[in-house]
PDB file of C-alpha atoms in Angstrom:
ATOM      1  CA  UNK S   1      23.549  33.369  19.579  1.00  0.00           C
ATOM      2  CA  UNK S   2      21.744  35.413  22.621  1.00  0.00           C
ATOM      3  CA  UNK S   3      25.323  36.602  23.311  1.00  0.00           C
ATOM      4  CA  UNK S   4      25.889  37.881  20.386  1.00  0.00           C
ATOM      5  CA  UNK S   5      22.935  39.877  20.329  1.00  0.00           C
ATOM      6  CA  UNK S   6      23.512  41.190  23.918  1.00  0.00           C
ATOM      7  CA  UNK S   7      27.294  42.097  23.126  1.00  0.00           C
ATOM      8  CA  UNK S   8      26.477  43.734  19.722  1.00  0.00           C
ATOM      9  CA  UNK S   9      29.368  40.973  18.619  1.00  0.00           C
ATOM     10  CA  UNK S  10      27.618  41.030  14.789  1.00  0.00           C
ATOM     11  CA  UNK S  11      28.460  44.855  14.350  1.00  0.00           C
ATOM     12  CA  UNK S  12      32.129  44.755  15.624  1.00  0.00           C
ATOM     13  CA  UNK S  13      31.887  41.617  13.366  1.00  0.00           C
ATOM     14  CA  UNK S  14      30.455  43.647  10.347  1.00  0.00           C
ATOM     15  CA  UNK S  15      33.229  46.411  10.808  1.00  0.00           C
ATOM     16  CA  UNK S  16      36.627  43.622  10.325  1.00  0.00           C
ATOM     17  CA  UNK S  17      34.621  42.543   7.242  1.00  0.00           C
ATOM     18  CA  UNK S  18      34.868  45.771   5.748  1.00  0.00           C
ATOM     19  CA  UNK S  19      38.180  46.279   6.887  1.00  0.00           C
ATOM     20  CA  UNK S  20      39.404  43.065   5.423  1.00  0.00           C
ATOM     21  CA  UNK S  21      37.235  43.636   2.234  1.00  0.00           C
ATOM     22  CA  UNK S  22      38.912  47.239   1.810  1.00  0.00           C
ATOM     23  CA  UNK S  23      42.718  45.652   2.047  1.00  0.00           C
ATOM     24  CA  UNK S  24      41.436  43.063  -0.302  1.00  0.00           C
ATOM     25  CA  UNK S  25      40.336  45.392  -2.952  1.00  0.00           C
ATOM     26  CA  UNK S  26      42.484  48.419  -2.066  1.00  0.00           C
ATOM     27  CA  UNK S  27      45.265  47.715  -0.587  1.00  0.00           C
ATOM     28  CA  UNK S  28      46.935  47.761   2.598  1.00  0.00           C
ATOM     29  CA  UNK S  29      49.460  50.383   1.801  1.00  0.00           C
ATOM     30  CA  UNK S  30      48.105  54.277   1.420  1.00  0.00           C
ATOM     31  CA  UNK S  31      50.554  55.608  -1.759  1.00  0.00           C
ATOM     32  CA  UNK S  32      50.296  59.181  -0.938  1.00  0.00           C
ATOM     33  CA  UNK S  33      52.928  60.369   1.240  1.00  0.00           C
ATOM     34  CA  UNK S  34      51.324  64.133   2.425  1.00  0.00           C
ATOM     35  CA  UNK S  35      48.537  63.396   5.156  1.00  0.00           C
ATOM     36  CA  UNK S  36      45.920  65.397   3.366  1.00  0.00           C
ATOM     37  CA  UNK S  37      46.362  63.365   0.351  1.00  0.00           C
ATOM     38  CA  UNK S  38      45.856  59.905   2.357  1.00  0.00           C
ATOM     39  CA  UNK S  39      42.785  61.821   3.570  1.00  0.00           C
ATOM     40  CA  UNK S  40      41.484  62.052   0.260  1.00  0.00           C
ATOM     41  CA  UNK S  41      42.986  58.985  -1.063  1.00  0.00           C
ATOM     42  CA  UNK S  42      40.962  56.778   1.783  1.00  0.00           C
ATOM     43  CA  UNK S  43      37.996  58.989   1.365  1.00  0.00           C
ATOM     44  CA  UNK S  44      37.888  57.941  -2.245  1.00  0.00           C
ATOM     45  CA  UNK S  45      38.455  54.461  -1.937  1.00  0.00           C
ATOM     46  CA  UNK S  46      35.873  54.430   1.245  1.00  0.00           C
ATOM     47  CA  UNK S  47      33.537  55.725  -1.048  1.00  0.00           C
ATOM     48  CA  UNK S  48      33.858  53.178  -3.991  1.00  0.00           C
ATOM     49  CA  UNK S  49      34.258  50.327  -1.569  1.00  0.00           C
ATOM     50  CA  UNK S  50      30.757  50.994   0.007  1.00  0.00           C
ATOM     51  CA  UNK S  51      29.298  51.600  -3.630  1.00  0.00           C
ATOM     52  CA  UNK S  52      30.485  48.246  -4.338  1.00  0.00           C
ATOM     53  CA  UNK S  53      28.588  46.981  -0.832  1.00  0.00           C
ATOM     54  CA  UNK S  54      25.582  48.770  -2.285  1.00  0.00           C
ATOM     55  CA  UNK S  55      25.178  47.293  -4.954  1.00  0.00           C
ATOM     56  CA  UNK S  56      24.905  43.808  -3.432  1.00  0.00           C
ATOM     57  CA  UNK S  57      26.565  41.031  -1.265  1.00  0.00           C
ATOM     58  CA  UNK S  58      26.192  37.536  -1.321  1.00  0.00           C
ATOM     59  CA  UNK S  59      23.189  36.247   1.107  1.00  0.00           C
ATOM     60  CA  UNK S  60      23.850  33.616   3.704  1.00  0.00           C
ATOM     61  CA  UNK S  61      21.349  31.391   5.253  1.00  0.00           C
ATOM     62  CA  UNK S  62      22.186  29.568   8.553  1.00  0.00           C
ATOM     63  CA  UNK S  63      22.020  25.761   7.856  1.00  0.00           C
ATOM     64  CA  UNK S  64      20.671  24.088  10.755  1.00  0.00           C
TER      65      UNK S  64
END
């Protein structure tokens, strides 16, 4: 676990969570085809994807 710590391995960990919870509930696919509407589009679903983290996660507790 020091290693972890040391490497910051639990915050490149955190990020492919969200990334895998946003294809999840999103999508993989963007549907707009103009790159200032896939702006928006992920802008929007960024925002109501972290709303959703807000508003609570399931807790863990390491079982020893």
């Amino acid at each position: 676990m020091a290693w972890q710590k040391a490497t910051g391995y639990g915050q490149r960990s955190s990020g492919e969570v969200q990334i895998g919870r946003y294809k999840q509930v999103i999508g993989p696919d963007l549907r707009s085809r103009k790159v200032e509407s896939q702006t928006t589009e992920t802008s929007i679903a960024v925002k109501a994807l972290n709303r959703m983290t807000r508003l609570g996660r399931a807790t863990y507790e390491r079982v020893a």
